[in-house]
mmCIF file of C-alpha atoms in Angstrom:
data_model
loop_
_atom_site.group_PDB
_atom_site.id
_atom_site.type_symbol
_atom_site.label_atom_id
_atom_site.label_comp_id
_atom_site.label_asym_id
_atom_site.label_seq_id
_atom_site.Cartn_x
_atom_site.Cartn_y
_atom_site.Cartn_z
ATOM 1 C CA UNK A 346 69.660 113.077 112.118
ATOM 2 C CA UNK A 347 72.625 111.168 111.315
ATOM 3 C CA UNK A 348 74.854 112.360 113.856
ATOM 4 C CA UNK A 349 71.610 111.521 116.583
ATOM 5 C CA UNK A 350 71.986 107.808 115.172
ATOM 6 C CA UNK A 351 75.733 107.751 114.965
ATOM 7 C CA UNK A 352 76.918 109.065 117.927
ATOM 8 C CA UNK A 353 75.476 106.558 120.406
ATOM 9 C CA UNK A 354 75.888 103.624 118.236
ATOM 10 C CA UNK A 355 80.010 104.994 117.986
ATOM 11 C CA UNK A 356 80.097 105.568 121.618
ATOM 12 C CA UNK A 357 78.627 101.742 122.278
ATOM 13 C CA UNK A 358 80.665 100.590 119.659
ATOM 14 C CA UNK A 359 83.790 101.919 120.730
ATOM 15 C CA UNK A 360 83.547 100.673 124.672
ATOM 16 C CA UNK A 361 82.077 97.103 123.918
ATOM 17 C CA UNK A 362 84.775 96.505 120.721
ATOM 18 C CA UNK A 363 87.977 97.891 123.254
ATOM 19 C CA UNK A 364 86.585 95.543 126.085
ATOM 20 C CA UNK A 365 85.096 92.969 124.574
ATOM 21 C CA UNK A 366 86.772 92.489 120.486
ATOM 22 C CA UNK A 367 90.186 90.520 122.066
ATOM 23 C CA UNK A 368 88.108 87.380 121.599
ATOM 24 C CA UNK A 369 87.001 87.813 118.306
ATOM 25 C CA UNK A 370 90.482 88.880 117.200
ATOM 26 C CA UNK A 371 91.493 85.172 118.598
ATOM 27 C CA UNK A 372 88.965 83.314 117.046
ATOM 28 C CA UNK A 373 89.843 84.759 113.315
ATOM 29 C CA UNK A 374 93.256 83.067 113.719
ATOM 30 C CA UNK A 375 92.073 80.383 111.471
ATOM 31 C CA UNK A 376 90.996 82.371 108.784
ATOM 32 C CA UNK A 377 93.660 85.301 109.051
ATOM 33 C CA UNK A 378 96.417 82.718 108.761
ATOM 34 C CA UNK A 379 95.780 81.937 105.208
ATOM 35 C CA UNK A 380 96.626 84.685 104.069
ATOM 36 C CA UNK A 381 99.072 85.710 107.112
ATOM 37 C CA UNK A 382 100.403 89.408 105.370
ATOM 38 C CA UNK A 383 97.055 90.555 104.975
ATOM 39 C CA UNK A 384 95.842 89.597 108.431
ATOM 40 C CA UNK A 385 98.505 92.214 109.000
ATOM 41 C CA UNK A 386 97.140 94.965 107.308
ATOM 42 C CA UNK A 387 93.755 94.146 108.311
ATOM 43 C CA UNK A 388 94.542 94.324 111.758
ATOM 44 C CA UNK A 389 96.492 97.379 111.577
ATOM 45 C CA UNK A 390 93.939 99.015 109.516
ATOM 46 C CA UNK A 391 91.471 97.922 112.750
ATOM 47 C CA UNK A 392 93.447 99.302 114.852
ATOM 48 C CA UNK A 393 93.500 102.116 113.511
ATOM 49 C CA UNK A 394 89.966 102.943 112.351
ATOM 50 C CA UNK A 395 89.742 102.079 116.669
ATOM 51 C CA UNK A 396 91.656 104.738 117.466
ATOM 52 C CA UNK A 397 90.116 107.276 115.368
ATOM 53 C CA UNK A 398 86.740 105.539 116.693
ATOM 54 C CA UNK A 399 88.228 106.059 120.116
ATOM 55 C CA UNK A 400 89.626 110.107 119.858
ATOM 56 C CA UNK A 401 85.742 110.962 118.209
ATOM 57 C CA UNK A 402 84.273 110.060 121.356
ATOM 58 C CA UNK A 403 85.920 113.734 123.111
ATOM 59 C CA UNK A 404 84.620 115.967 120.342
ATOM 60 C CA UNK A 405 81.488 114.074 120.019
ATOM 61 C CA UNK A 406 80.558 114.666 123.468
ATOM 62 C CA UNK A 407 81.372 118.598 123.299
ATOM 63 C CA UNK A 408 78.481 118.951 120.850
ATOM 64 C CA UNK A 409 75.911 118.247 123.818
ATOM 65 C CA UNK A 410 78.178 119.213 126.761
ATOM 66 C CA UNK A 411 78.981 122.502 127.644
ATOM 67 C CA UNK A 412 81.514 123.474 131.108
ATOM 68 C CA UNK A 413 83.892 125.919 131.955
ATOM 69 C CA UNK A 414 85.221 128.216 129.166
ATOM 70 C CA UNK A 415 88.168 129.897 131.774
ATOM 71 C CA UNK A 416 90.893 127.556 131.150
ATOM 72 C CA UNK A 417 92.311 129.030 127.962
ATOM 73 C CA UNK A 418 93.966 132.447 127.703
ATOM 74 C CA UNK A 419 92.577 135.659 125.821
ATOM 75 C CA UNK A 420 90.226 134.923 122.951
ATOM 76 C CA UNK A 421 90.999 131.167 122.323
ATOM 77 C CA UNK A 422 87.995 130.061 124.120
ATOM 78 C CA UNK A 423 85.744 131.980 122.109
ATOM 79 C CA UNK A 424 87.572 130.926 119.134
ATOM 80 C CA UNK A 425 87.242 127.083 120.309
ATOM 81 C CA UNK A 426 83.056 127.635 120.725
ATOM 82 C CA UNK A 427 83.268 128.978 117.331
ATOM 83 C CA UNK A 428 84.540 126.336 115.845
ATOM 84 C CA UNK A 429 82.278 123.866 118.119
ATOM 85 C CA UNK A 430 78.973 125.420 116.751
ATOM 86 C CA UNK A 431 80.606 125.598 113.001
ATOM 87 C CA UNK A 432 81.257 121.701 113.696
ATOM 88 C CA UNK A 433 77.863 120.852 115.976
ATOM 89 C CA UNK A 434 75.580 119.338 113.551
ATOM 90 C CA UNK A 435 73.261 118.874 116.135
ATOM 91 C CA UNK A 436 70.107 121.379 116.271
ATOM 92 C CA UNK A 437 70.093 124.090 119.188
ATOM 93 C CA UNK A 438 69.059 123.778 122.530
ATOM 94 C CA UNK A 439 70.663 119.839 123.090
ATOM 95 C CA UNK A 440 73.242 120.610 125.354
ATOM 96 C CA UNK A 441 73.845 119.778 128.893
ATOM 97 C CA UNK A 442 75.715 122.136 131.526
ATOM 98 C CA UNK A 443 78.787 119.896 133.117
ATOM 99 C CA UNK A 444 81.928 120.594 134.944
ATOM 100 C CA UNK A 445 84.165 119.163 132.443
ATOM 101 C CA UNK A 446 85.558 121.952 130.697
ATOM 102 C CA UNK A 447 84.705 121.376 126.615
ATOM 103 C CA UNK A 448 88.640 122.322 125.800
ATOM 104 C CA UNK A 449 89.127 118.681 127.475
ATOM 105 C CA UNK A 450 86.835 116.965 125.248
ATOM 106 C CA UNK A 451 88.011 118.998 122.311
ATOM 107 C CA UNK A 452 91.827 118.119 123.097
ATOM 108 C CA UNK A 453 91.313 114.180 123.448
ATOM 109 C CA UNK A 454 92.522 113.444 120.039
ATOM 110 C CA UNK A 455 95.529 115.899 120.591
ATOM 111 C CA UNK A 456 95.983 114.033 123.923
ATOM 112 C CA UNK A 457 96.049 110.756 122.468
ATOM 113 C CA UNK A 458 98.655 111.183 119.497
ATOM 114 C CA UNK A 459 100.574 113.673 121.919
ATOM 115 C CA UNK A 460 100.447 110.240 124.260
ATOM 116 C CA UNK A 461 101.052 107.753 121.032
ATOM 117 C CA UNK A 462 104.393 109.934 119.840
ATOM 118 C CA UNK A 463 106.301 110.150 123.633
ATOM 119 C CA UNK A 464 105.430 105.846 123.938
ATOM 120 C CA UNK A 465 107.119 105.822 120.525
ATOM 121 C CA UNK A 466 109.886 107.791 122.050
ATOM 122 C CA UNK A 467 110.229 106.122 124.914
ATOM 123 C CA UNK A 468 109.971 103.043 122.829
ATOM 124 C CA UNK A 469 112.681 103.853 120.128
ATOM 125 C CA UNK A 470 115.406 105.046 122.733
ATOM 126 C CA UNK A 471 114.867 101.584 124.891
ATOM 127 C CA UNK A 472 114.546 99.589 121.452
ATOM 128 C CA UNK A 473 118.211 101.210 120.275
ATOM 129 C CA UNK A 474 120.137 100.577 123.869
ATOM 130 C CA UNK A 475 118.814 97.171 123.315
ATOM 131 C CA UNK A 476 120.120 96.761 119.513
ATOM 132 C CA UNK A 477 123.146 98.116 120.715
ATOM 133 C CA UNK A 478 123.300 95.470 123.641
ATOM 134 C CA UNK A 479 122.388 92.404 121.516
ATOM 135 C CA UNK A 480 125.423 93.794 118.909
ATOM 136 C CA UNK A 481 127.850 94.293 121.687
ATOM 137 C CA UNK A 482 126.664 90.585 122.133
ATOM 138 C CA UNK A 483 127.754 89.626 118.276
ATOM 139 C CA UNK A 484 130.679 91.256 118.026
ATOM 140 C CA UNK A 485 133.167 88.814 119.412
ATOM 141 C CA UNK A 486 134.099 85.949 116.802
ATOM 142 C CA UNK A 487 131.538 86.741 113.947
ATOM 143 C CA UNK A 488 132.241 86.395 110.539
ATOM 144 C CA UNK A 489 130.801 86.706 107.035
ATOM 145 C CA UNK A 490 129.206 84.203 104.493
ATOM 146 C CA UNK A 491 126.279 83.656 101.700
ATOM 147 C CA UNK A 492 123.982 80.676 102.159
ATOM 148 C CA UNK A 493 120.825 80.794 99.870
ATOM 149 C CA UNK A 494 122.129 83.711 98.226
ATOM 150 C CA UNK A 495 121.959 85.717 101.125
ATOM 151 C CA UNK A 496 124.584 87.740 102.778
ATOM 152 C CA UNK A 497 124.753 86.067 106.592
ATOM 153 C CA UNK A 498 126.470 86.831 109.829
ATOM 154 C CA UNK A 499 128.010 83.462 111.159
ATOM 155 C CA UNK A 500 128.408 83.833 115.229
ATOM 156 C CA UNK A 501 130.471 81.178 117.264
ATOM 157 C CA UNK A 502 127.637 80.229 119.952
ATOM 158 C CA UNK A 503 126.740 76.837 121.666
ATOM 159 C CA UNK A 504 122.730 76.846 120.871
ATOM 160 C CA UNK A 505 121.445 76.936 117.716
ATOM 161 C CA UNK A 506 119.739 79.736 116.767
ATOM 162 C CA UNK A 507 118.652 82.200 113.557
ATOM 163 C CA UNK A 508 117.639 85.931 113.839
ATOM 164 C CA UNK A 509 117.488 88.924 112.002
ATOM 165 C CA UNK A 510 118.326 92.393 112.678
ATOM 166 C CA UNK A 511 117.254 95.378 110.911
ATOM 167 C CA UNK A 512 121.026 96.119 110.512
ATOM 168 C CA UNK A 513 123.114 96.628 107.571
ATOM 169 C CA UNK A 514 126.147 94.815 109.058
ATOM 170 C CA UNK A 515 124.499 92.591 110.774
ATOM 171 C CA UNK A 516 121.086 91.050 108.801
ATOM 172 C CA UNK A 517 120.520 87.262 108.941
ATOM 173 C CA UNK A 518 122.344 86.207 112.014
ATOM 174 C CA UNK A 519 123.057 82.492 112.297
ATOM 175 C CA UNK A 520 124.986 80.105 114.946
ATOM 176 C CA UNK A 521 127.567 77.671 114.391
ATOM 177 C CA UNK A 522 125.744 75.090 116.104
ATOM 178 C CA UNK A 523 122.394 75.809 113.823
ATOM 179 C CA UNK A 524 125.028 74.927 110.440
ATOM 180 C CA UNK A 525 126.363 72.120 112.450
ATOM 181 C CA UNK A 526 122.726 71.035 113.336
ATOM 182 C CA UNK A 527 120.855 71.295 109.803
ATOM 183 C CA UNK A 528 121.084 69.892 106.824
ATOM 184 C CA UNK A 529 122.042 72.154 103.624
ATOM 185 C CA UNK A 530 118.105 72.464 102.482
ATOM 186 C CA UNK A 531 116.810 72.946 106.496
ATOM 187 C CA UNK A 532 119.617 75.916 106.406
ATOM 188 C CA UNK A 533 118.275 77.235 103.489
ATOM 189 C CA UNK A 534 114.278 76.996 104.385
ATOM 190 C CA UNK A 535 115.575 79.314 107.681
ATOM 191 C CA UNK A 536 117.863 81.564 105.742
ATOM 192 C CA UNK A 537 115.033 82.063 103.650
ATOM 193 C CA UNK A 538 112.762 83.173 106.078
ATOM 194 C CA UNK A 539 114.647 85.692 107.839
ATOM 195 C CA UNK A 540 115.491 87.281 104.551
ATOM 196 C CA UNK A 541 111.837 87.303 104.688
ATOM 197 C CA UNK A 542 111.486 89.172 107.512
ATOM 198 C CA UNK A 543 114.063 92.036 106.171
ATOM 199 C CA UNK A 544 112.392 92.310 102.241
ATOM 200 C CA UNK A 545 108.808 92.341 103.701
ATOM 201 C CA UNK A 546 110.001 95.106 106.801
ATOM 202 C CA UNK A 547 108.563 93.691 109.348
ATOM 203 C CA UNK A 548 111.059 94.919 111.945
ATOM 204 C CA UNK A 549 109.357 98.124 110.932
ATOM 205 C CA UNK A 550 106.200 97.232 111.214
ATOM 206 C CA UNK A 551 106.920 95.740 114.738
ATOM 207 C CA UNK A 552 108.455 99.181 115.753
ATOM 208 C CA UNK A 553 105.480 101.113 114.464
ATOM 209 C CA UNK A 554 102.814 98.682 116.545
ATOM 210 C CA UNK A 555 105.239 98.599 119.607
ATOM 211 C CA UNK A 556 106.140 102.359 119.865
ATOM 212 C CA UNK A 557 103.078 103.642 119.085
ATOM 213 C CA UNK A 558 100.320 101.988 120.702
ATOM 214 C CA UNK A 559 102.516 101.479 124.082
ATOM 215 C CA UNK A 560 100.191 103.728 126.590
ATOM 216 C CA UNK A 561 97.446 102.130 125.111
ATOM 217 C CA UNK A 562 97.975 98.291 126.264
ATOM 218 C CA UNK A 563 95.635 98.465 128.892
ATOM 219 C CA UNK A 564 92.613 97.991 126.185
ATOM 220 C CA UNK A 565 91.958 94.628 125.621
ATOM 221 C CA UNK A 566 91.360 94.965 121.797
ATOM 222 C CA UNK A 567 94.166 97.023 121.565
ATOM 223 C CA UNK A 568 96.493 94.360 123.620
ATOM 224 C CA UNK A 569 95.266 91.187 121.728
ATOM 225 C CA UNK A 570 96.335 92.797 118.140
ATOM 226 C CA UNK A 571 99.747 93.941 119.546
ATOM 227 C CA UNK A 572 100.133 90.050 120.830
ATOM 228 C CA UNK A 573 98.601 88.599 117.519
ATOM 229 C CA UNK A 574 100.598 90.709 114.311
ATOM 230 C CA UNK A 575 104.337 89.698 115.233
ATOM 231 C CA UNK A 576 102.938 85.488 114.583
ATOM 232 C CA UNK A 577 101.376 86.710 111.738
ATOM 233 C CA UNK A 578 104.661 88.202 110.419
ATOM 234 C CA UNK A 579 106.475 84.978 111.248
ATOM 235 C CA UNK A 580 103.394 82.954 109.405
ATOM 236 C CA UNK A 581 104.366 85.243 106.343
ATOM 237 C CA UNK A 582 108.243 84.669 106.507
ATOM 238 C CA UNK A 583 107.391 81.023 107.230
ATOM 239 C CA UNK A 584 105.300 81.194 103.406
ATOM 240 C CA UNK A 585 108.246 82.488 102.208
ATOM 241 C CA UNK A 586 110.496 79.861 103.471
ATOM 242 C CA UNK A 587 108.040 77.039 101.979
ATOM 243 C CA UNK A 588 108.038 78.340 98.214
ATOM 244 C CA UNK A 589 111.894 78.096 98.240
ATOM 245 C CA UNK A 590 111.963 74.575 99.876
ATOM 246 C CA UNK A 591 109.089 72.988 101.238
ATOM 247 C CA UNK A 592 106.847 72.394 103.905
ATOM 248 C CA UNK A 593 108.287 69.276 105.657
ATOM 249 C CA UNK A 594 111.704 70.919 105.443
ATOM 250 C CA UNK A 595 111.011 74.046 106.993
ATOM 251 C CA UNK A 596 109.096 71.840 109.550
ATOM 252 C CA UNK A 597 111.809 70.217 110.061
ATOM 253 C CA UNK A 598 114.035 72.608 110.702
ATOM 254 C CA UNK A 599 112.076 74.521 113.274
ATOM 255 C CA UNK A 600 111.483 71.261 114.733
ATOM 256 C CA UNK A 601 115.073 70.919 115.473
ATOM 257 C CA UNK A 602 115.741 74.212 116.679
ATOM 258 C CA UNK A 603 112.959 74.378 118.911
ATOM 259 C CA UNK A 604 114.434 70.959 120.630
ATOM 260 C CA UNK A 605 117.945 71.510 120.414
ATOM 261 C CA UNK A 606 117.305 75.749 121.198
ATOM 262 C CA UNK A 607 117.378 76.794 125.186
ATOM 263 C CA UNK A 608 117.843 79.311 127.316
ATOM 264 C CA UNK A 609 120.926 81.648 126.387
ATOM 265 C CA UNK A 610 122.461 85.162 126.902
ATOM 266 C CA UNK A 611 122.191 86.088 123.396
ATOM 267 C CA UNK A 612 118.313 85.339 123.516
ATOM 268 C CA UNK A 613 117.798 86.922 126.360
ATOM 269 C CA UNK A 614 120.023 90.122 124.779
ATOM 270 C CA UNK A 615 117.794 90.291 121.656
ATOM 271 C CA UNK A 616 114.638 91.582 122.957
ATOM 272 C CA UNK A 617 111.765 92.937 120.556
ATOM 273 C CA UNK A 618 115.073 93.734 118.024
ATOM 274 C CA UNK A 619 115.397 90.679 116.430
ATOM 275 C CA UNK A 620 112.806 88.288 114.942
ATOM 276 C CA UNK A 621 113.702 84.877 115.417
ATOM 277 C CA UNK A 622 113.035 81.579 113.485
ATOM 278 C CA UNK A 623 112.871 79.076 115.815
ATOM 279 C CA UNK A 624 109.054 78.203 117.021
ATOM 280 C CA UNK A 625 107.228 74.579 117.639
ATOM 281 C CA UNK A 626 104.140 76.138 117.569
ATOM 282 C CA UNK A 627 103.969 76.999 114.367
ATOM 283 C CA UNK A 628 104.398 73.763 113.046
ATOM 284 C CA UNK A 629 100.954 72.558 113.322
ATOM 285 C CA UNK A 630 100.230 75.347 111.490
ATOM 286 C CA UNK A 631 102.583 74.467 108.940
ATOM 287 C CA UNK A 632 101.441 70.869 108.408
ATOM 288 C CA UNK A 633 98.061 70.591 109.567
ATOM 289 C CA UNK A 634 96.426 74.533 108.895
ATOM 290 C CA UNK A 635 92.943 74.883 110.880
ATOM 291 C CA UNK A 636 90.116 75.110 108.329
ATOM 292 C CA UNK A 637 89.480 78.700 107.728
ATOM 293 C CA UNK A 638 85.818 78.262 107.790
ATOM 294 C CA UNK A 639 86.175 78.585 111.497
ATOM 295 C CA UNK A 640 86.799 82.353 111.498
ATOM 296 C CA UNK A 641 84.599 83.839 109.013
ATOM 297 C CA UNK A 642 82.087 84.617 111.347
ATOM 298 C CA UNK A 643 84.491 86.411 113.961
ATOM 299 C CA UNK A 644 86.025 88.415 110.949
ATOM 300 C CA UNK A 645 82.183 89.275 109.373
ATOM 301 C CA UNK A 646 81.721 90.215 112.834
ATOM 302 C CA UNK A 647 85.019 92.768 112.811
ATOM 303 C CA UNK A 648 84.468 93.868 109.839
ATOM 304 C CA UNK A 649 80.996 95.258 110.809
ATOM 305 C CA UNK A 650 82.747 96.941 114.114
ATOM 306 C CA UNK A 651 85.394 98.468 111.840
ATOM 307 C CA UNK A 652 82.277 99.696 109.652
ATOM 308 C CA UNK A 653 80.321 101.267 112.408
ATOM 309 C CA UNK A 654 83.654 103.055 114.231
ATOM 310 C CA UNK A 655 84.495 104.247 110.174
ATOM 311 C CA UNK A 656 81.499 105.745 109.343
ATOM 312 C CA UNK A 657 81.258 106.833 112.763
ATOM 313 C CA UNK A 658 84.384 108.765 112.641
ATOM 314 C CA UNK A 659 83.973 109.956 109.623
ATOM 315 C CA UNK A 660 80.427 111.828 110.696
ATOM 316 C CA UNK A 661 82.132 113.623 113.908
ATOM 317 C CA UNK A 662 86.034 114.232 112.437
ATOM 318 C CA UNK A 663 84.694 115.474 109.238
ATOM 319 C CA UNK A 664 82.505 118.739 110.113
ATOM 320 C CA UNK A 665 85.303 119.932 112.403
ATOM 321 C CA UNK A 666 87.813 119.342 109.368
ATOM 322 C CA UNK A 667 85.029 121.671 107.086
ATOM 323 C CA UNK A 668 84.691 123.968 109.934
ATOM 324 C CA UNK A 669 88.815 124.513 110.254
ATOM 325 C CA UNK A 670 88.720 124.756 106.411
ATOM 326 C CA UNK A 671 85.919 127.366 106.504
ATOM 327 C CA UNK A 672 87.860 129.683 108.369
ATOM 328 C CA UNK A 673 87.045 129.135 112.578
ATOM 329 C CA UNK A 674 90.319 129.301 113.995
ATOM 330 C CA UNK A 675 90.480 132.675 111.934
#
């Protein structure tokens, strides 16, 4: 009786939360920036309990669809229906005769992380030609020096500018023209934050977004969490940045950069590899913060979507998992 309740209510779920939850994701931005690191997690942990939401719907539909058994080989078909009636929990006599062969529906979760791991690929080899572009790039000039008690690369360039890169030579990469621009506390509320950015690994968690959700862009949900996580990771950094100085220097100092910063080679060399500190946007955030009131009801509203597509996994992944453990494929 549960799985009669749950499976519609996942399948519903799933479809109006991937078309329709980019919204909702936008209007918690007041809320989820208070607390910008666990906005992170909570949206990854979305995304995730989406996906699982998402590959349930294949194996949830081969409990009341039956099709073409003539696709696999020997005796893995009948070794596939026997684990699909260990797993049905639905009573006999429900299903409906298609043309979609049930080792399709079976196979979607397979199909998605099979799809998830070659975007990662695909992702990681374009990600390292452009790390080893944007260090090319740095090479020429550079040298060494500790501001804020952090190890920084100095680079001779005419715009001034602040990175990191997920590098053990390289790390905090600053400009010339961003010492000659700032004053001694502004240099230190940027340092700051990019060291930020390399304790709290968010170059990691960029890579592990990007990479693996890259065939999957196309869903709105999934496109508006991909777009919101990197500003919360520069929200964090920028929290860091504030308890070593303080808010109106930090503002300060992105206020410069952002006028003083313009188009350039090396920007256009970084890419996704290096997170940057320069940003006018977020200064409103920084000195005028939305109230957070405004959000609550877009996240109470998430976190009942995330509650429907958990327990909703849970009920279809879960007798498939006992059925494998119980001996099926055997």
């Amino acid at each position: 009786m549960t799985a009669l309740i749950l499976a519609p209510l996942l399948l519903a779920t799933v479809l109006v939360s991937g078309l329709a939850g980019a919204p909702i994701v936008r209007k918690a931005a007041p809320a989820l920036m208070r607390t910008p690191r666990l906005a992170v997690g909570a949206l990854f942990a979305t995304l995730v309990i989406w996906l699982a939401g998402f590959a349930a719907l294949g194996p949830m539909f081969a409990w009341v669809l039956s099709g073409p058994s003539g696709l696999l080989p020997g005796d893995t078909g009948l070794v596939c229906q026997r684990c699909l009636d260990a797993a049905n929990p639905l009573p006999p006599g429900l299903e409906f005769n298609t043309f979609i062969p049930v080792i399709l529906l079976l196979a979607l979760p397979l199909i998605l992380v099979l799809a998830m791991i070659i975007g990662g690929y695909r992702y990681r080899r374009r990600h390292g030609k452009q790390q080893r572009d944007l260090q090319d790039a740095l090479g020429a000039g550079s040298t060494q020096t500790w501001i804020a008690g952090q190890p920084v690369t100095v680079i001779v360039h005419d715009q001034p500018t602040a990175f990191a890169l997920a590098h053990r030579r390289w790390g905090i990469v600053i400009s010339i023209a961003l010492m000659e621009l700032l004053t001694a506390d502004e240099l230190t509320a940027v340092v700051t934050h990019e060291a930020a950015h390399l304790r709290q690994r968010h170059h990691l968690i960029l890579r592990l977004l990007h990479g693996g959700i890259a065939p999957l862009r196309w869903i709105p949900l999934v496109a508006a969490i991909d777009a919101a996580i990197p500003h919360y990771l520069e929200m964090a950094a920028d929290n860091a940045a504030r308890e070593q100085t303080s808010t109106p220097i930090l503002a300060s100092a992105l206020l410069k950069i952002g006028e003083k910063s313009g188009p350039a080679a090396l920007h256009a060399a970084c890419g996704p590899v290096a997170l940057h500190a320069a940003g006018i946007d977020r200064i409103r955030h920084l000195i005028a913060p939305p109230d957070g009131k405004q959000g609550m009801l877009p996240i109470s509203t998430m976190l009942t979507v995330v509650g429907i597509l958990f327990a909703g996994s849970l009920v279809v992944h879960l007798p498939y998992l006992q059925a494998v453990l119980e001996g099926c494929l055997l």
